[in-house]
CSV table of C-alpha atoms in Angstrom, one decimal:
chain,number,residue,atom,x,y,z
L,1,MET,CA,16.5,-12.8,-20.3
L,2,ASN,CA,18.1,-10.9,-17.4
L,3,TYR,CA,21.5,-10.2,-18.7
L,4,ARG,CA,22.4,-8.1,-15.7
L,5,ALA,CA,22.2,-11.3,-13.6
L,6,ILE,CA,24.5,-13.1,-15.9
L,7,ILE,CA,27.1,-10.3,-15.7
L,8,SER,CA,27.0,-10.1,-11.9
L,9,THR,CA,26.7,-13.8,-11.2
L,10,THR,CA,28.9,-16.6,-12.4
L,11,ILE,CA,26.8,-19.6,-13.4
L,12,PHE,CA,28.2,-23.1,-12.9
L,13,VAL,CA,26.8,-26.3,-14.4
L,14,PHE,CA,27.8,-29.5,-12.6
L,15,VAL,CA,28.2,-32.5,-14.8
L,16,VAL,CA,28.2,-36.0,-13.1
L,17,HIS,CA,30.0,-38.7,-15.1
L,18,CYS,CA,31.3,-42.0,-13.8
L,19,GLY,CA,31.2,-40.8,-10.2
L,20,TYR,CA,33.1,-37.6,-10.9
L,21,SER,CA,31.7,-34.1,-11.1
L,22,SER,CA,33.0,-31.1,-13.0
L,23,ALA,CA,32.0,-27.5,-13.3
L,24,ALA,CA,31.6,-25.4,-16.4
L,25,VAL,CA,30.9,-21.7,-16.9
L,26,ILE,CA,28.1,-20.8,-19.3
L,27,PRO,CA,29.0,-17.6,-21.1
L,28,PRO,CA,26.3,-15.1,-22.2
L,29,GLU,CA,25.2,-15.0,-25.9
L,30,TRP,CA,27.2,-11.9,-26.6
L,31,ALA,CA,30.4,-13.7,-25.6
L,32,ASP,CA,30.5,-15.3,-29.0
L,33,VAL,CA,33.0,-13.3,-31.1
L,34,ARG,CA,31.2,-14.3,-34.3
L,35,VAL,CA,28.3,-12.1,-33.4
L,36,ASN,CA,30.1,-9.7,-31.1
L,37,PRO,CA,33.7,-9.0,-32.1
L,38,CYS,CA,34.2,-6.9,-29.0
L,39,ALA,CA,34.0,-10.0,-26.8
L,40,LYS,CA,37.7,-10.6,-27.6
L,41,ALA,CA,38.5,-7.9,-25.1
L,42,SER,CA,35.7,-8.4,-22.6
L,43,TRP,CA,32.2,-9.9,-22.3
L,44,GLN,CA,31.1,-6.5,-20.9
L,45,TYR,CA,31.5,-4.8,-24.3
L,46,LEU,CA,29.1,-4.8,-27.3
L,47,PHE,CA,29.8,-4.1,-30.9
L,48,TRP,CA,27.9,-1.1,-32.4
L,49,LYS,CA,27.5,-1.7,-36.1
L,50,SER,CA,26.9,2.0,-37.0
L,51,ASP,CA,30.4,3.2,-36.1
L,52,GLY,CA,32.2,-0.2,-35.7
L,53,LYS,CA,33.2,0.6,-32.1
L,54,CYS,CA,32.9,-1.2,-28.8
L,55,TYR,CA,30.8,0.1,-25.9
L,56,PRO,CA,30.1,-1.2,-22.4
L,57,ILE,CA,26.8,-3.1,-22.1
L,58,PHE,CA,24.1,-1.3,-20.2
L,59,LYS,CA,25.8,2.0,-20.9
L,60,GLN,CA,23.3,4.8,-20.8
L,61,GLY,CA,23.6,7.5,-23.4
L,62,TYR,CA,25.8,7.6,-26.5
L,63,PRO,CA,25.6,5.7,-28.8
L,64,CYS,CA,22.1,5.4,-27.5
L,65,PRO,CA,19.8,8.4,-26.8
L,66,ALA,CA,20.4,10.0,-23.4
L,67,THR,CA,17.7,8.1,-21.5
L,68,MET,CA,18.3,4.7,-23.1
L,69,GLU,CA,20.9,2.0,-22.5
L,70,LEU,CA,22.8,-0.4,-24.7
L,71,VAL,CA,21.7,-4.1,-24.5
L,72,PHE,CA,22.1,-7.3,-26.6
L,73,ASP,CA,19.1,-8.3,-28.7
L,74,SER,CA,18.8,-12.2,-28.7
L,75,SER,CA,16.6,-12.2,-31.8
L,76,THR,CA,18.8,-10.1,-34.1
L,77,LYS,CA,22.1,-11.1,-32.4
L,78,GLU,CA,23.1,-7.4,-32.4
L,79,ALA,CA,23.3,-4.5,-29.9
L,80,LYS,CA,20.3,-2.3,-29.6
L,81,CYS,CA,19.0,0.6,-27.5
L,82,GLN,CA,16.1,0.3,-25.1
L,83,CYS,CA,14.7,1.8,-22.0
L,84,PRO,CA,16.3,0.7,-18.7
L,85,SER,CA,14.3,-1.9,-16.8
L,86,GLY,CA,11.2,-0.5,-15.2
L,87,ARG,CA,11.0,2.6,-17.3
L,88,LEU,CA,8.5,3.5,-20.0
L,89,TYR,CA,9.1,4.6,-23.6
L,90,TRP,CA,7.3,7.8,-24.8
L,91,GLU,CA,7.2,7.7,-28.5
L,92,GLU,CA,6.5,11.4,-29.1
L,93,ASP,CA,9.9,12.5,-27.8
L,94,GLY,CA,11.8,9.1,-27.9
L,95,ARG,CA,12.7,9.3,-24.2
L,96,CYS,CA,12.3,6.9,-21.2
L,97,TYR,CA,10.5,7.9,-18.0
L,98,GLU,CA,9.7,6.4,-14.6
L,99,PRO,CA,6.1,5.2,-14.4
L,100,PHE,CA,3.6,7.0,-12.2
L,101,THR,CA,5.6,10.3,-12.5
L,102,PRO,CA,4.7,13.5,-14.4
L,103,GLY,CA,7.2,12.6,-17.1
L,104,PRO,CA,6.2,14.2,-20.4
L,105,CYS,CA,2.5,14.6,-19.4
L,106,PRO,CA,0.6,17.9,-19.0
L,107,GLU,CA,0.3,19.4,-15.5
L,108,GLY,CA,-2.0,17.5,-13.3
L,109,SER,CA,-1.5,14.1,-14.9
L,110,PHE,CA,1.0,11.3,-14.6
L,111,LEU,CA,2.5,8.6,-16.9
L,112,HIS,CA,0.6,5.3,-16.7
L,113,PRO,CA,2.1,2.0,-18.0
L,114,GLY,CA,-1.2,1.0,-19.4
L,115,GLN,CA,-1.2,-2.4,-17.6
L,116,GLU,CA,-1.2,-3.8,-14.1
L,117,VAL,CA,2.2,-3.7,-12.5
L,118,GLN,CA,3.7,-5.2,-9.4
L,119,SER,CA,4.2,-2.9,-6.4
L,120,ARG,CA,7.3,-0.8,-6.6
L,121,GLY,CA,10.0,-0.9,-4.0
L,122,MET,CA,8.7,2.2,-2.2
L,123,GLN,CA,5.2,0.8,-1.9
L,124,ARG,CA,3.5,-1.6,0.5
L,125,GLN,CA,0.2,-3.3,0.7
L,126,ASP,CA,-2.3,-1.6,2.9
L,127,PRO,CA,-2.1,-3.5,6.2
L,128,LEU,CA,-5.9,-3.5,6.9
L,129,ARG,CA,-7.1,-3.5,3.3
L,130,ARG,CA,-8.7,-6.9,3.6
L,131,THR,CA,-10.3,-6.0,6.9
L,132,LEU,CA,-11.7,-2.7,5.4
L,133,HIS,CA,-13.2,-4.5,2.4
L,134,GLN,CA,-14.8,-6.9,4.8
L,135,VAL,CA,-16.2,-4.2,7.1
L,136,GLN,CA,-17.6,-2.0,4.3
L,137,ALA,CA,-19.2,-5.0,2.6
L,138,TRP,CA,-20.8,-6.1,5.8
L,139,LEU,CA,-22.3,-2.6,6.2
L,140,GLY,CA,-23.6,-2.7,2.7
L,141,GLN,CA,-21.2,0.0,1.5
L,142,GLN,CA,-18.9,0.1,-1.5
L,143,TYR,CA,-15.3,0.8,-0.3
L,144,GLU,CA,-13.9,1.5,-3.7
L,145,PRO,CA,-15.4,2.2,-7.1
L,146,SER,CA,-15.1,-0.6,-9.8
L,147,LYS,CA,-11.6,-0.7,-11.3
L,148,VAL,CA,-11.3,0.5,-14.9
L,149,GLU,CA,-9.5,-1.9,-17.2
L,150,PRO,CA,-6.0,-0.7,-18.2
L,151,LEU,CA,-5.8,0.8,-21.7
L,152,GLY,CA,-2.9,-1.5,-22.7
L,153,PHE,CA,-0.5,1.2,-23.8
L,154,VAL,CA,1.6,3.9,-22.1
L,155,HIS,CA,-0.5,7.0,-21.7
L,156,CYS,CA,-1.0,10.2,-19.6
L,157,LYS,CA,-3.7,9.9,-16.9
L,158,GLN,CA,-5.4,12.6,-14.9
L,159,ARG,CA,-4.3,12.7,-11.3
L,160,GLY,CA,-7.1,12.2,-8.7
L,161,TYR,CA,-8.1,14.8,-6.1
L,162,CYS,CA,-7.8,14.1,-2.4
L,163,PRO,CA,-9.0,15.6,0.8
L,164,ALA,CA,-7.0,18.3,2.5
L,165,ASN,CA,-3.9,16.9,4.3
L,166,TRP,CA,-4.1,13.8,2.1
L,167,GLY,CA,-2.1,13.1,-1.0
L,168,PHE,CA,-2.6,11.2,-4.3
L,169,TRP,CA,-0.4,8.2,-5.0
L,170,PRO,CA,-0.4,7.4,-8.8
L,171,ALA,CA,0.8,3.8,-8.4
L,172,THR,CA,-2.4,2.8,-6.5
L,173,GLU,CA,-4.6,5.8,-7.6
L,174,LEU,CA,-5.6,6.2,-4.0
L,175,CYS,CA,-5.4,9.0,-1.4
L,176,TYR,CA,-3.3,8.6,1.8
L,177,PRO,CA,-3.0,11.0,4.8
L,178,PHE,CA,0.3,12.9,5.0
L,179,ASP,CA,2.7,12.2,7.8
L,180,SER,CA,1.5,8.6,7.8
L,181,GLN,CA,3.2,5.5,6.5
L,182,GLY,CA,0.6,5.4,3.7
L,183,PRO,CA,1.7,3.3,0.7
L,184,CYS,CA,5.4,3.5,1.8
L,185,GLN,CA,7.7,0.8,3.1
L,186,SER,CA,8.4,0.5,6.8
L,187,GLY,CA,10.8,3.3,7.8
L,188,SER,CA,9.4,5.8,5.3
L,189,LEU,CA,6.7,8.3,5.6
L,190,PHE,CA,4.2,9.7,3.1
L,191,ARG,CA,4.9,13.5,2.8
L,192,TRP,CA,4.4,16.4,0.5
L,193,ASN,CA,7.5,17.7,-1.4
L,194,VAL,CA,7.1,21.4,-1.9
L,195,VAL,CA,10.0,21.4,-4.4
L,196,THR,CA,8.6,18.8,-6.8
L,197,GLN,CA,5.0,19.5,-5.9
L,198,GLN,CA,4.4,15.8,-5.5
L,199,ALA,CA,3.6,13.4,-2.7
L,200,GLU,CA,6.6,11.1,-2.0
L,201,CYS,CA,7.9,8.3,0.3
L,202,GLY,CA,11.0,9.2,2.2
L,203,CYS,CA,12.9,9.8,5.5
L,204,GLN,CA,15.6,12.3,6.4
L,205,SER,CA,17.1,13.4,9.6
L,206,ALA,CA,17.4,17.2,8.9
L,207,VAL,CA,15.3,20.1,7.5
L,208,ILE,CA,15.1,19.6,3.8
L,209,TYR,CA,12.7,22.3,2.7
L,210,GLN,CA,13.3,26.0,2.8
L,211,SER,CA,10.6,28.7,3.2
L,212,SER,CA,9.0,29.8,0.0
L,213,THR,CA,6.5,32.6,-0.7
L,214,LYS,CA,5.1,30.6,-3.6
L,215,ASN,CA,4.1,27.6,-1.6
L,216,ASP,CA,4.0,27.5,2.2
L,217,THR,CA,2.6,23.9,2.4
L,218,LEU,CA,5.4,22.4,4.4
L,219,ALA,CA,7.9,25.1,3.9
L,220,GLY,CA,10.6,24.9,6.6
L,221,SER,CA,9.2,21.7,7.9
L,222,SER,CA,11.5,19.0,9.3
L,223,TRP,CA,11.6,15.3,9.4
L,224,ARG,CA,12.8,15.5,13.0
L,225,PRO,CA,9.4,14.9,14.6
L,226,PHE,CA,9.3,11.5,12.8
L,227,PHE,CA,13.0,10.5,12.7
L,228,TRP,CA,14.4,7.9,15.1
L,229,PRO,CA,18.2,8.5,15.4
L,230,ILE,CA,19.0,5.1,16.9
L,231,SER,CA,18.1,3.1,13.8
L,232,ALA,CA,17.7,5.9,11.3
L,233,PRO,CA,14.1,5.3,9.9
L,234,CYS,CA,11.0,7.5,10.2
L,235,HIS,CA,7.8,6.4,11.9
L,236,GLU,CA,4.2,7.5,12.1
L,237,HIS,CA,3.1,9.0,15.4
L,238,HIS,CA,1.0,6.9,17.8
L,239,THR,CA,2.2,3.7,16.2
L,240,ASN,CA,4.4,1.0,17.8
L,241,GLY,CA,7.3,2.0,15.5
L,242,PRO,CA,10.6,1.1,17.2
L,243,CYS,CA,9.1,1.0,20.6
L,244,LYS,CA,8.6,-1.9,23.0
L,245,LEU,CA,5.2,-3.4,23.6
L,246,GLY,CA,3.0,-1.0,25.6
L,247,GLU,CA,4.6,2.2,24.3
L,248,VAL,CA,4.0,4.2,21.2
L,249,PHE,CA,6.2,6.5,19.0
L,250,GLY,CA,5.9,10.3,19.3
L,251,TYR,CA,7.6,13.6,19.5
L,252,ASN,CA,8.5,15.5,22.7
L,253,GLN,CA,8.0,19.2,22.0
L,254,SER,CA,9.9,20.2,25.1
L,255,ALA,CA,12.9,18.0,24.5
L,256,GLN,CA,12.7,18.5,20.7
L,257,MET,CA,13.2,14.8,20.1
L,258,THR,CA,11.3,11.7,19.3
L,259,GLN,CA,10.7,9.1,22.0
L,260,CYS,CA,8.9,5.9,23.0
L,261,SER,CA,6.5,6.7,25.8
L,262,CYS,CA,3.0,6.1,27.2
L,263,SER,CA,0.8,8.4,29.3
L,264,LYS,CA,-2.9,8.9,30.0
L,265,GLN,CA,-3.0,12.0,27.8
L,266,LEU,CA,-2.2,10.1,24.7
L,267,PRO,CA,-5.0,8.9,22.3
L,268,SER,CA,-3.2,5.5,22.3
L,269,TYR,CA,-3.7,5.0,26.0
L,270,HIS,CA,-5.5,1.8,27.1
L,271,ALA,CA,-6.8,2.4,30.7
L,272,GLU,CA,-7.5,-1.2,31.6
L,273,SER,CA,-3.9,-2.3,31.0
L,274,GLY,CA,-2.3,1.1,31.7
L,275,GLN,CA,-0.3,0.8,28.5
L,276,CYS,CA,-0.3,2.4,25.0
L,277,PHE,CA,-1.0,0.6,21.8
L,278,GLU,CA,-1.5,1.4,18.1
L,279,LYS,CA,-5.1,2.1,17.3
L,280,TYR,CA,-7.0,-0.5,15.3
L,281,THR,CA,-4.7,-3.3,16.3
L,282,ARG,CA,-5.5,-6.2,18.6
L,283,GLY,CA,-3.1,-5.2,21.4
L,284,PRO,CA,-4.1,-6.8,24.7
L,285,CYS,CA,-7.6,-7.6,23.4
L,286,SER,CA,-9.2,-11.1,23.0
L,287,VAL,CA,-9.7,-12.8,19.7
L,288,GLY,CA,-12.1,-11.0,17.3
L,289,MET,CA,-11.5,-7.6,19.0
L,290,TRP,CA,-9.4,-4.5,18.2
L,291,LEU,CA,-8.5,-1.3,20.0
L,292,THR,CA,-10.5,1.8,19.2
L,293,SER,CA,-12.2,4.7,20.9
L,294,HIS,CA,-15.7,3.9,19.8
L,295,PRO,CA,-17.4,0.7,18.5
L,296,LEU,CA,-18.4,2.4,15.3
L,297,ASP,CA,-15.0,4.1,14.7
L,298,LEU,CA,-13.4,2.7,11.5
L,299,PRO,CA,-9.9,3.2,10.3
L,300,GLN,CA,-9.2,5.1,7.1
L,301,TYR,CA,-5.7,4.4,5.9
L,302,SER,CA,-6.6,5.2,2.3
L,303,MET,CA,-9.6,6.3,0.2
L,304,PRO,CA,-10.5,6.5,-3.5
L,305,ALA,CA,-9.5,9.7,-5.2
L,306,SER,CA,-12.1,12.1,-6.6
L,307,VAL,CA,-12.2,12.9,-10.4
L,308,ARG,CA,-12.7,16.6,-9.7
L,309,PRO,CA,-11.8,19.0,-6.8
L,310,ALA,CA,-14.4,20.1,-4.4
L,311,GLN,CA,-15.1,23.9,-4.2
L,312,SER,CA,-13.5,25.5,-1.3
L,313,THR,CA,-15.7,27.1,1.3
L,314,ARG,CA,-12.8,28.9,2.8
L,315,SER,CA,-13.4,32.7,3.2
L,316,LYS,CA,-11.1,35.2,1.7
L,317,GLY,CA,-8.0,36.0,3.7
L,318,SER,CA,-8.1,32.8,5.7
L,319,LYS,CA,-4.9,30.7,5.9
L,320,THR,CA,-4.7,27.0,5.2
L,321,ARG,CA,-2.1,24.6,3.9
L,322,LYS,CA,-2.1,24.4,0.2
L,323,TYR,CA,-1.8,20.9,-1.2
L,324,SER,CA,-2.0,20.1,-4.9
L,325,ASN,CA,-5.0,18.0,-5.9
L,326,THR,CA,-6.8,18.2,-2.6
L,327,GLN,CA,-10.2,19.0,-1.3
L,328,PRO,CA,-11.5,19.6,2.3
L,329,VAL,CA,-12.7,16.7,4.4
L,330,ALA,CA,-13.9,16.7,8.0
L,331,ASN,CA,-12.0,15.0,10.8
L,332,ASN,CA,-11.0,11.7,9.1
L,333,ARG,CA,-7.4,11.3,10.4
L,334,ARG,CA,-6.6,8.5,12.7
L,335,ASN,CA,-6.3,9.3,16.4
L,336,SER,CA,-7.8,12.7,15.8
L,337,ILE,CA,-10.1,12.4,18.8
L,338,LYS,CA,-8.1,12.2,22.1
L,339,GLN,CA,-10.1,9.4,23.8
L,340,SER,CA,-8.5,6.4,25.5
L,341,LEU,CA,-8.7,3.1,23.7
L,342,SER,CA,-10.9,0.2,24.6
L,343,CYS,CA,-11.4,-3.3,23.3
L,344,TYR,CA,-14.4,-3.6,21.0
L,345,CYS,CA,-15.5,-6.3,18.6
L,346,LEU,CA,-14.5,-6.0,15.0
L,347,PRO,CA,-17.4,-4.7,12.9
L,348,GLY,CA,-19.6,-7.6,12.0
L,349,PHE,CA,-18.5,-9.6,15.1
L,350,VAL,CA,-20.5,-10.3,18.2
L,351,TYR,CA,-19.3,-10.7,21.8
L,352,SER,CA,-19.6,-13.9,23.7
L,353,GLU,CA,-19.5,-13.4,27.5
L,354,GLU,CA,-18.8,-17.0,28.2
L,355,ASP,CA,-15.7,-17.1,25.9
L,356,ASP,CA,-14.7,-13.5,26.5
L,357,GLN,CA,-14.1,-13.1,22.7
L,358,CYS,CA,-15.9,-12.0,19.6
L,359,PHE,CA,-17.1,-14.2,16.8
L,360,ARG,CA,-18.3,-13.3,13.3
L,361,GLU,CA,-22.1,-12.9,13.3
L,362,TYR,CA,-24.1,-15.5,11.4
L,363,THR,CA,-21.3,-18.1,11.7
L,364,GLN,CA,-21.3,-21.1,14.1
L,365,GLY,CA,-19.0,-19.3,16.6
L,366,PRO,CA,-19.3,-20.8,20.1
L,367,CYS,CA,-22.6,-22.5,19.2
L,368,ARG,CA,-23.2,-26.2,18.7
L,369,SER,CA,-23.6,-27.6,15.3
L,370,GLY,CA,-26.7,-26.5,13.5
L,371,TYR,CA,-26.8,-23.1,15.2
L,372,PHE,CA,-25.2,-19.7,14.4
L,373,PHE,CA,-24.2,-16.8,16.5
L,374,ILE,CA,-26.2,-13.5,16.3
L,375,ARG,CA,-26.6,-10.3,18.3
L,376,SER,CA,-29.2,-10.4,21.0
L,377,ASP,CA,-30.3,-6.8,20.3
L,378,GLU,CA,-29.9,-5.6,16.7
L,379,ASP,CA,-30.2,-2.0,17.8
L,380,ASP,CA,-27.4,-2.2,20.4
L,381,ILE,CA,-24.0,-2.8,18.8
L,382,LYS,CA,-22.5,-3.7,22.2
L,383,SER,CA,-25.1,-6.3,23.1
L,384,PRO,CA,-23.8,-9.9,23.6
L,385,GLY,CA,-24.6,-12.7,21.2
L,386,LEU,CA,-26.9,-15.7,21.4
L,387,CYS,CA,-27.1,-19.0,19.5
L,388,TRP,CA,-30.0,-19.3,17.0
L,389,LYS,CA,-31.1,-22.2,14.8
L,390,ASN,CA,-29.3,-22.0,11.5
L,391,PRO,CA,-31.9,-22.2,8.6
L,392,CYS,CA,-29.2,-22.9,6.1
L,393,ALA,CA,-28.0,-26.3,4.9
L,394,ARG,CA,-24.4,-27.4,4.9
L,395,GLN,CA,-22.2,-25.5,2.4
L,396,GLU,CA,-24.6,-22.6,2.6
L,397,LEU,CA,-24.3,-19.1,4.1
L,398,TYR,CA,-27.0,-16.9,5.5
L,399,LEU,CA,-27.2,-13.3,4.3
L,400,PRO,CA,-29.1,-11.0,6.7
L,401,GLU,CA,-29.7,-8.4,4.0
L,402,SER,CA,-32.0,-10.8,2.1
L,403,GLN,CA,-32.7,-13.2,5.0
L,404,ARG,CA,-31.9,-16.1,2.7
L,405,CYS,CA,-29.4,-18.9,2.3
L,406,TYR,CA,-26.9,-19.1,-0.5
L,407,ALA,CA,-24.4,-21.8,-1.6
L,408,ILE,CA,-20.7,-21.0,-1.0
L,409,HIS,CA,-18.8,-19.9,-4.1
L,410,THR,CA,-22.0,-18.9,-5.9
L,411,GLN,CA,-23.6,-15.6,-7.0
L,412,GLY,CA,-25.8,-14.1,-4.3
L,413,PHE,CA,-28.9,-12.0,-4.9
L,414,ASP,CA,-29.1,-10.5,-8.4
L,415,SER,CA,-29.7,-6.9,-7.4
L,416,LYS,CA,-26.2,-6.6,-6.0
L,417,LYS,CA,-24.5,-9.3,-8.0
L,418,LEU,CA,-22.4,-10.6,-5.1
L,419,LEU,CA,-20.0,-13.5,-5.0
L,420,LEU,CA,-19.8,-15.3,-1.7
L,421,LEU,CA,-16.6,-16.6,-0.3
L,422,PHE,CA,-15.6,-18.2,3.0
L,423,TYR,CA,-12.1,-18.2,4.3
L,424,SER,CA,-10.0,-18.0,7.5
L,425,MET,CA,-8.1,-14.9,8.6
L,426,THR,CA,-5.9,-14.1,11.5
L,427,ASP,CA,-6.7,-16.2,14.6
L,428,HIS,CA,-8.8,-18.6,12.5
L,429,ILE,CA,-11.9,-16.4,12.5
L,430,LYS,CA,-14.4,-17.4,9.7
L,431,VAL,CA,-15.5,-14.4,7.7
L,432,ILE,CA,-17.7,-13.7,4.7
L,433,VAL,CA,-16.3,-11.7,1.8
L,434,TYR,CA,-18.4,-9.9,-0.8
L,435,LEU,CA,-16.8,-9.2,-4.2
L,436,THR,CA,-18.7,-7.1,-6.7
L,437,PHE,CA,-18.2,-7.8,-10.3
């Protein structure tokens, strides 16, 4: 039972009798003076049997241990001490800790709740996660390793290793690029805190880190290049952020301030419309398309962490940013190549000249019943599509990898153990999803 809600909210029950209605307040369990003598003075006090005194409910610290709070136990009808909501109890020292933090764990590890948990307040779902799974599956690649079943109890878990300029986020056990939104909520950025030596979500308007000879990772860095003073949040560069359609968010080095702008020099520039858009979004494109600099260019908002660090090939004396739990990786940041954006079909989609839009390959698309839409030239990713006789019966899907038909919602070919699903996504495009199990 959420007793905090009862404390903060008055509950009324309306009773209808003979056409008249009346309201009654339902008191919490600890309001009964027979089980809680302190209720005579106030509902917000609990009786502590050990010393016979009254203490505020939800009080953290004495008579409870420093990290615990006082609550009412419905089963025993007595006050007891427990960890505040959302915190984990560590039996070895009897203290409570935030999940996914170093807590009592050895260096290089974090405290895991031992079970699946809902996303915390400072965490968002990856915006293109479903699309990425779809893309990688279509290319026959595994986007993420198979998930390991939770242990079922609170334990310390080894942190993963990430590429240089990327950081590990324990709550998802994935790597995200620094100075991006990453797993953070809108208005926050994913950055490295040189003080705590942890990646974090946040946003501030001023310089918060001072120079340090021990770690020069982001020493003396400022949130200013990402801070929008008008509405106060922080935004990732080359995204729409707080800007109007056709402009992107960035930092003007000369003026030393953030701004919404668009120019031909920006990697977000779309020459055909003369406007700027966030990469890997639909922008001004037709259905089934997105904006990118090359038809084979794929976004990488996150990636699985490695279980061990890669050996550095850096020569002695060379300088580089030092991030904890990182390894080098080549050119995998978004907008790293300054090429203007163009409209290309989403991976696995084929362009229809007649409709001026893209359709999922091996689906009916613009074709008449009994046919599916395929690429006219398999070796040319930009080749237009054509309609081809569909060899599959109704309620079946064609898999080009095996050149066979499979019933929907059934297991595919045994070598890969794939489950076939069929569903609609944005703009009512039909897509095939592969789920390994």
